[in-house]
């Protein structure tokens, strides 16, 4: 039978997820001054503050110890940030490749449509340029203004047909239920 001592040691050894988001993960650091808990950035700030306090009190050994703890979490955070940046660059590169493929496919479709439309239409006679011809006497020259609905002549309203009269409603007294 196992001793209770070995069981209690193994109880807290649950497998931790590897990788993941270290930047926002909460750590528990057992430093010389007790446990410090928080995200890597919070732990770095706490150890830097403890480092400054130890320097001001003249404790060079503890100051160096806190500085080393802060440096450890700084390296941990920097490595995690590099991994995040690398993943982001990979995703952006994949997105650029996909977008380039979509653009090429769209361009190919447009060229195919243009080729199909030019093959379907017979050769048309060239149209005269409307700017070259002088306006006819009954036409007004183009002033560049846009016609608004107020300027257009209003059509005459149509004459309505008279409505057929409605059928009279049966009275409540003449209903078959009222007769009973």
PDB file of C-alpha atoms in Angstrom, residues 1-10:
ATOM      1  CA  UNK A   1       0.000   0.000   0.000  1.00  0.00           C
ATOM      2  CA  UNK A   2       1.196   3.497  -0.777  1.00  0.00           C
ATOM      3  CA  UNK A   3       2.031   5.904   1.929  1.00  0.00           C
ATOM      4  CA  UNK A   4      -0.141   8.964   2.328  1.00  0.00           C
ATOM      5  CA  UNK A   5       2.907  11.147   1.809  1.00  0.00           C
ATOM      6  CA  UNK A   6       3.465  10.013  -1.799  1.00  0.00           C
ATOM      7  CA  UNK A   7      -0.245  10.288  -2.546  1.00  0.00           C
ATOM      8  CA  UNK A   8      -0.358  13.896  -1.414  1.00  0.00           C
ATOM      9  CA  UNK A   9       2.674  14.726  -3.543  1.00  0.00           C
ATOM     10  CA  UNK A  10       1.071  13.301  -6.675  1.00  0.00           C
TER      11      UNK A  10
END
